[in-house]
mmCIF file of C-alpha atoms and ligand atoms in Angstrom:
data_model
loop_
_atom_site.group_PDB
_atom_site.id
_atom_site.type_symbol
_atom_site.label_atom_id
_atom_site.label_comp_id
_atom_site.label_asym_id
_atom_site.label_seq_id
_atom_site.Cartn_x
_atom_site.Cartn_y
_atom_site.Cartn_z
ATOM 1 C CA UNK A 6 -9.112 -18.558 15.080
ATOM 2 C CA UNK A 7 -11.624 -17.050 12.626
ATOM 3 C CA UNK A 8 -9.336 -14.061 12.129
ATOM 4 C CA UNK A 9 -6.328 -16.338 11.604
ATOM 5 C CA UNK A 10 -8.258 -18.140 8.847
ATOM 6 C CA UNK A 11 -9.141 -14.836 7.170
ATOM 7 C CA UNK A 12 -5.594 -13.481 7.390
ATOM 8 C CA UNK A 13 -4.196 -16.803 6.175
ATOM 9 C CA UNK A 14 -6.217 -16.395 2.982
ATOM 10 C CA UNK A 15 -4.958 -12.829 2.384
ATOM 11 C CA UNK A 16 -2.910 -12.752 -0.802
ATOM 12 C CA UNK A 17 -1.503 -9.994 -2.993
ATOM 13 C CA UNK A 18 -3.559 -9.673 -6.171
ATOM 14 C CA UNK A 19 -2.032 -8.020 -9.229
ATOM 15 C CA UNK A 20 -5.194 -8.097 -11.353
ATOM 16 C CA UNK A 21 -8.544 -6.765 -10.169
ATOM 17 C CA UNK A 22 -12.197 -6.816 -11.225
ATOM 18 C CA UNK A 23 -13.635 -3.383 -11.992
ATOM 19 C CA UNK A 24 -16.688 -3.812 -9.731
ATOM 20 C CA UNK A 25 -16.900 -1.129 -7.101
ATOM 21 C CA UNK A 26 -18.385 -0.777 -3.600
ATOM 22 C CA UNK A 27 -19.455 1.978 -1.222
ATOM 23 C CA UNK A 28 -16.560 4.335 -0.398
ATOM 24 C CA UNK A 29 -17.948 4.579 3.172
ATOM 25 C CA UNK A 30 -16.522 1.087 3.797
ATOM 26 C CA UNK A 31 -13.025 2.478 3.201
ATOM 27 C CA UNK A 32 -13.693 5.569 5.291
ATOM 28 C CA UNK A 33 -14.789 3.336 8.201
ATOM 29 C CA UNK A 34 -11.734 1.071 7.787
ATOM 30 C CA UNK A 35 -9.387 4.084 7.805
ATOM 31 C CA UNK A 36 -11.181 5.395 10.885
ATOM 32 C CA UNK A 37 -10.333 2.094 12.609
ATOM 33 C CA UNK A 38 -6.679 2.313 11.473
ATOM 34 C CA UNK A 39 -6.242 5.880 12.701
ATOM 35 C CA UNK A 40 -6.453 4.580 16.285
ATOM 36 C CA UNK A 41 -3.001 3.036 15.725
ATOM 37 C CA UNK A 42 -0.225 4.000 18.140
ATOM 38 C CA UNK A 43 2.325 6.538 16.880
ATOM 39 C CA UNK A 44 5.551 8.112 18.130
ATOM 40 C CA UNK A 45 4.562 10.835 20.668
ATOM 41 C CA UNK A 46 0.989 10.498 19.303
ATOM 42 C CA UNK A 47 1.908 12.628 16.274
ATOM 43 C CA UNK A 48 -0.292 10.477 13.978
ATOM 44 C CA UNK A 49 2.014 11.207 11.038
ATOM 45 C CA UNK A 50 -0.235 9.876 8.288
ATOM 46 C CA UNK A 51 -2.611 10.932 5.532
ATOM 47 C CA UNK A 52 -4.748 8.373 3.675
ATOM 48 C CA UNK A 53 -5.770 9.554 0.184
ATOM 49 C CA UNK A 54 -8.609 7.548 -1.379
ATOM 50 C CA UNK A 55 -8.364 7.754 -5.165
ATOM 51 C CA UNK A 56 -11.450 6.729 -7.144
ATOM 52 C CA UNK A 57 -11.235 9.230 -10.049
ATOM 53 C CA UNK A 58 -10.428 7.209 -13.226
ATOM 54 C CA UNK A 59 -8.301 9.998 -14.733
ATOM 55 C CA UNK A 60 -6.148 10.192 -11.599
ATOM 56 C CA UNK A 61 -5.783 6.397 -11.481
ATOM 57 C CA UNK A 62 -4.748 6.419 -15.151
ATOM 58 C CA UNK A 63 -2.134 9.111 -14.495
ATOM 59 C CA UNK A 64 -0.783 7.210 -11.451
ATOM 60 C CA UNK A 65 -0.497 4.044 -13.592
ATOM 61 C CA UNK A 66 1.266 5.965 -16.378
ATOM 62 C CA UNK A 67 3.793 7.553 -14.009
ATOM 63 C CA UNK A 68 4.368 4.273 -12.108
ATOM 64 C CA UNK A 69 5.085 2.372 -15.337
ATOM 65 C CA UNK A 70 7.540 5.077 -16.445
ATOM 66 C CA UNK A 71 9.312 4.750 -13.073
ATOM 67 C CA UNK A 72 9.356 0.927 -13.253
ATOM 68 C CA UNK A 73 10.736 0.898 -16.824
ATOM 69 C CA UNK A 74 13.673 3.048 -15.737
ATOM 70 C CA UNK A 75 14.208 0.944 -12.600
ATOM 71 C CA UNK A 76 14.116 -2.407 -14.437
ATOM 72 C CA UNK A 77 16.990 -1.303 -16.658
ATOM 73 C CA UNK A 78 19.170 -0.954 -13.536
ATOM 74 C CA UNK A 79 18.261 -3.808 -11.176
ATOM 75 C CA UNK A 80 20.484 -6.900 -10.797
ATOM 76 C CA UNK A 81 19.349 -10.129 -12.521
ATOM 77 C CA UNK A 82 18.722 -12.093 -9.304
ATOM 78 C CA UNK A 83 16.360 -9.370 -8.085
ATOM 79 C CA UNK A 84 14.548 -9.528 -11.446
ATOM 80 C CA UNK A 85 14.201 -13.332 -11.022
ATOM 81 C CA UNK A 86 12.706 -12.882 -7.542
ATOM 82 C CA UNK A 87 10.136 -10.453 -8.903
ATOM 83 C CA UNK A 88 9.260 -12.512 -11.980
ATOM 84 C CA UNK A 89 8.436 -15.535 -9.825
ATOM 85 C CA UNK A 90 5.914 -13.324 -8.004
ATOM 86 C CA UNK A 91 4.336 -12.093 -11.284
ATOM 87 C CA UNK A 92 5.792 -8.622 -10.684
ATOM 88 C CA UNK A 93 6.497 -6.891 -14.002
ATOM 89 C CA UNK A 94 6.669 -3.290 -15.204
ATOM 90 C CA UNK A 95 2.984 -3.413 -16.183
ATOM 91 C CA UNK A 96 0.711 -2.098 -13.446
ATOM 92 C CA UNK A 97 -2.852 -2.619 -14.804
ATOM 93 C CA UNK A 98 -4.192 -2.992 -11.253
ATOM 94 C CA UNK A 99 -3.681 0.741 -10.681
ATOM 95 C CA UNK A 100 -6.502 1.396 -13.163
ATOM 96 C CA UNK A 101 -8.597 -1.767 -12.747
ATOM 97 C CA UNK A 102 -9.250 -1.614 -9.009
ATOM 98 C CA UNK A 103 -12.078 0.674 -7.882
ATOM 99 C CA UNK A 104 -9.927 2.347 -5.233
ATOM 100 C CA UNK A 105 -6.321 3.153 -4.464
ATOM 101 C CA UNK A 106 -5.459 4.278 -0.954
ATOM 102 C CA UNK A 107 -2.273 6.282 -1.307
ATOM 103 C CA UNK A 108 -0.728 6.525 2.143
ATOM 104 C CA UNK A 109 1.578 9.439 2.955
ATOM 105 C CA UNK A 110 3.873 9.759 5.970
ATOM 106 C CA UNK A 111 4.622 13.108 7.552
ATOM 107 C CA UNK A 112 8.303 13.927 7.843
ATOM 108 C CA UNK A 113 7.457 17.039 9.880
ATOM 109 C CA UNK A 114 4.248 18.830 10.840
ATOM 110 C CA UNK A 115 3.106 22.436 11.367
ATOM 111 C CA UNK A 116 2.051 24.234 14.554
ATOM 112 C CA UNK A 117 -0.692 26.870 14.588
ATOM 113 C CA UNK A 118 1.878 29.552 13.583
ATOM 114 C CA UNK A 119 2.945 27.402 10.617
ATOM 115 C CA UNK A 120 6.350 26.611 12.189
ATOM 116 C CA UNK A 121 7.764 23.158 11.450
ATOM 117 C CA UNK A 122 7.437 20.665 14.314
ATOM 118 C CA UNK A 123 9.075 17.277 14.818
ATOM 119 C CA UNK A 124 7.579 13.827 14.310
ATOM 120 C CA UNK A 125 9.006 10.666 15.870
ATOM 121 C CA UNK A 126 9.405 7.248 14.223
ATOM 122 C CA UNK A 127 7.120 8.087 11.278
ATOM 123 C CA UNK A 128 8.021 4.908 9.326
ATOM 124 C CA UNK A 129 7.199 2.589 12.221
ATOM 125 C CA UNK A 130 4.030 4.537 13.076
ATOM 126 C CA UNK A 131 2.680 4.587 9.501
ATOM 127 C CA UNK A 132 3.675 0.933 9.050
ATOM 128 C CA UNK A 133 1.601 -0.048 12.093
ATOM 129 C CA UNK A 134 -1.409 2.005 10.918
ATOM 130 C CA UNK A 135 -1.107 0.482 7.429
ATOM 131 C CA UNK A 136 -0.989 -3.034 8.902
ATOM 132 C CA UNK A 137 -4.090 -2.323 10.978
ATOM 133 C CA UNK A 138 -5.857 -0.982 7.875
ATOM 134 C CA UNK A 139 -4.891 -4.068 5.867
ATOM 135 C CA UNK A 140 -6.214 -6.362 8.597
ATOM 136 C CA UNK A 141 -9.543 -4.520 8.733
ATOM 137 C CA UNK A 142 -9.928 -4.546 4.928
ATOM 138 C CA UNK A 143 -9.061 -8.247 4.834
ATOM 139 C CA UNK A 144 -11.595 -8.946 7.589
ATOM 140 C CA UNK A 145 -14.191 -7.156 5.422
ATOM 141 C CA UNK A 146 -13.439 -9.590 2.572
ATOM 142 C CA UNK A 147 -11.636 -7.115 0.300
ATOM 143 C CA UNK A 148 -8.563 -8.057 -1.753
ATOM 144 C CA UNK A 149 -5.430 -5.924 -1.651
ATOM 145 C CA UNK A 150 -2.040 -5.233 -3.113
ATOM 146 C CA UNK A 151 0.578 -3.262 -1.226
ATOM 147 C CA UNK A 152 2.540 -1.548 -3.993
ATOM 148 C CA UNK A 153 5.639 0.601 -3.635
ATOM 149 C CA UNK A 154 6.632 2.304 -6.921
ATOM 150 C CA UNK A 155 10.423 2.259 -7.407
ATOM 151 C CA UNK A 156 10.329 6.021 -7.627
ATOM 152 C CA UNK A 157 7.322 7.643 -5.988
ATOM 153 C CA UNK A 158 7.757 11.433 -6.093
ATOM 154 C CA UNK A 159 5.067 11.678 -8.796
ATOM 155 C CA UNK A 160 2.390 10.774 -6.207
ATOM 156 C CA UNK A 161 3.049 14.047 -4.360
ATOM 157 C CA UNK A 162 2.531 16.005 -7.599
ATOM 158 C CA UNK A 163 -0.476 14.079 -8.909
ATOM 159 C CA UNK A 164 -2.327 14.285 -5.573
ATOM 160 C CA UNK A 165 -0.993 17.778 -4.782
ATOM 161 C CA UNK A 166 0.189 16.845 -1.271
ATOM 162 C CA UNK A 167 2.043 19.380 0.900
ATOM 163 C CA UNK A 168 5.821 19.304 1.299
ATOM 164 C CA UNK A 169 5.728 17.687 4.761
ATOM 165 C CA UNK A 170 4.150 14.501 3.324
ATOM 166 C CA UNK A 171 6.111 11.785 1.522
ATOM 167 C CA UNK A 172 4.586 8.769 -0.261
ATOM 168 C CA UNK A 173 4.679 5.634 1.883
ATOM 169 C CA UNK A 174 2.667 2.940 0.072
ATOM 170 C CA UNK A 175 -0.164 2.468 -2.411
ATOM 171 C CA UNK A 176 -2.842 0.086 -1.189
ATOM 172 C CA UNK A 177 -4.837 -1.249 -4.144
ATOM 173 C CA UNK A 178 -8.305 -2.279 -2.926
ATOM 174 C CA UNK A 179 -11.096 -4.225 -4.596
ATOM 175 C CA UNK A 180 -12.011 -7.722 -5.707
ATOM 176 C CA UNK A 181 -9.100 -9.736 -7.048
ATOM 177 C CA UNK A 182 -9.593 -10.995 -10.610
ATOM 178 C CA UNK A 183 -10.981 -14.554 -10.643
ATOM 179 C CA UNK A 184 -8.630 -15.377 -13.541
ATOM 180 C CA UNK A 185 -5.496 -14.176 -11.709
ATOM 181 C CA UNK A 186 -3.116 -17.027 -10.974
ATOM 182 C CA UNK A 187 -1.693 -16.413 -7.513
ATOM 183 C CA UNK A 188 2.016 -17.260 -7.307
ATOM 184 C CA UNK A 189 2.791 -20.311 -5.175
ATOM 185 C CA UNK A 190 4.504 -19.172 -2.009
ATOM 186 C CA UNK A 191 5.044 -20.523 1.487
ATOM 187 C CA UNK A 192 4.926 -18.801 4.849
ATOM 188 C CA UNK A 193 7.373 -19.537 7.664
ATOM 189 C CA UNK A 194 6.341 -21.897 10.478
ATOM 190 C CA UNK A 195 5.429 -20.690 13.976
ATOM 191 C CA UNK A 196 8.674 -22.258 15.256
ATOM 192 C CA UNK A 197 10.734 -20.158 12.875
ATOM 193 C CA UNK A 198 9.164 -16.841 13.762
ATOM 194 C CA UNK A 199 8.076 -17.210 17.409
ATOM 195 C CA UNK A 200 10.712 -17.501 20.165
ATOM 196 C CA UNK A 201 9.448 -17.866 23.700
ATOM 197 C CA UNK A 202 11.752 -16.740 26.555
HETATM 198 C C1 FMN B 26 6.412 -3.024 1.677
HETATM 199 C C2 FMN B 26 5.894 -3.895 0.592
HETATM 200 C C3 FMN B 26 6.137 -3.556 -0.718
HETATM 201 C C4 FMN B 26 5.636 -4.332 -1.760
HETATM 202 N N1 FMN B 26 5.831 -3.912 -3.035
HETATM 203 C C5 FMN B 26 5.275 -4.602 -4.034
HETATM 204 C C6 FMN B 26 5.394 -4.105 -5.356
HETATM 205 O O1 FMN B 26 5.993 -3.062 -5.594
HETATM 206 N N2 FMN B 26 4.810 -4.814 -6.361
HETATM 207 C C7 FMN B 26 4.116 -5.978 -6.113
HETATM 208 O O2 FMN B 26 3.577 -6.559 -7.055
HETATM 209 N N3 FMN B 26 4.023 -6.486 -4.856
HETATM 210 C C8 FMN B 26 4.559 -5.814 -3.833
HETATM 211 N N4 FMN B 26 4.416 -6.270 -2.542
HETATM 212 C C9 FMN B 26 3.696 -7.530 -2.283
HETATM 213 C C10 FMN B 26 4.662 -8.681 -2.003
HETATM 214 O O3 FMN B 26 5.294 -9.093 -3.181
HETATM 215 C C11 FMN B 26 3.857 -9.843 -1.377
HETATM 216 O O4 FMN B 26 3.302 -9.428 -0.176
HETATM 217 C C12 FMN B 26 4.732 -11.087 -1.130
HETATM 218 O O5 FMN B 26 5.166 -11.615 -2.332
HETATM 219 C C13 FMN B 26 3.967 -12.156 -0.333
HETATM 220 O O6 FMN B 26 2.799 -12.540 -1.045
HETATM 221 P P1 FMN B 26 1.357 -12.442 -0.397
HETATM 222 O O7 FMN B 26 1.098 -10.988 -0.089
HETATM 223 O O8 FMN B 26 0.407 -12.960 -1.460
HETATM 224 O O9 FMN B 26 1.345 -13.246 0.856
HETATM 225 C C14 FMN B 26 4.913 -5.516 -1.479
HETATM 226 C C15 FMN B 26 4.695 -5.876 -0.145
HETATM 227 C C16 FMN B 26 5.150 -5.062 0.868
HETATM 228 C C17 FMN B 26 4.840 -5.428 2.295
#
């Protein structure tokens, strides 16, 4: 019940305080998440912790360029949905928060002779590991935003990741800004989402 209460209070923050905390907390949380199940135990994930201000600034710059281009193309109803959630092309949180965890999924891997090897269900596997990581970070009292840039190839270049890794999600981690007005949303009832057979 305690965990339900903590997870119930989890919300997506889009403004963060600049105050930081020990990086070891994130390393421990990622260690917990890496015990997630994965297709054929391939563990097709890499978690990049970004704390360098210059790198965060560059990620923000590239993300805002991508969002500006995307916003010119998206249908109006989609724009309305995002506006109601306070989602705009401005991404200040990418610089404000002390840490970004940029999660990459492996689309193939390498054997000891550097040949390409297969991975299985990488999206499901990395999604489960990300969910476990989010639960641990929430349990630790940290605030988060799961952010998916509309075009994310720049993350590979900025963080110099190898060609078998593709960006999956940016997890913004820190203390949500006390002045941030959380959008009013509702969650579905147990009856809607749980079916007992
Ligand atoms: C896969 C995924 C992608 C998301 N992408 C974005 C995003 O690009 N920008 C953003 O502000 N929020 C993003 N969110 C956060 C959702 O908008 C948010 O979870 C939803 O509105 C419910 O609000 P809550 O997290 O406060 O419960 C994303 C969430 C998920 C799971």
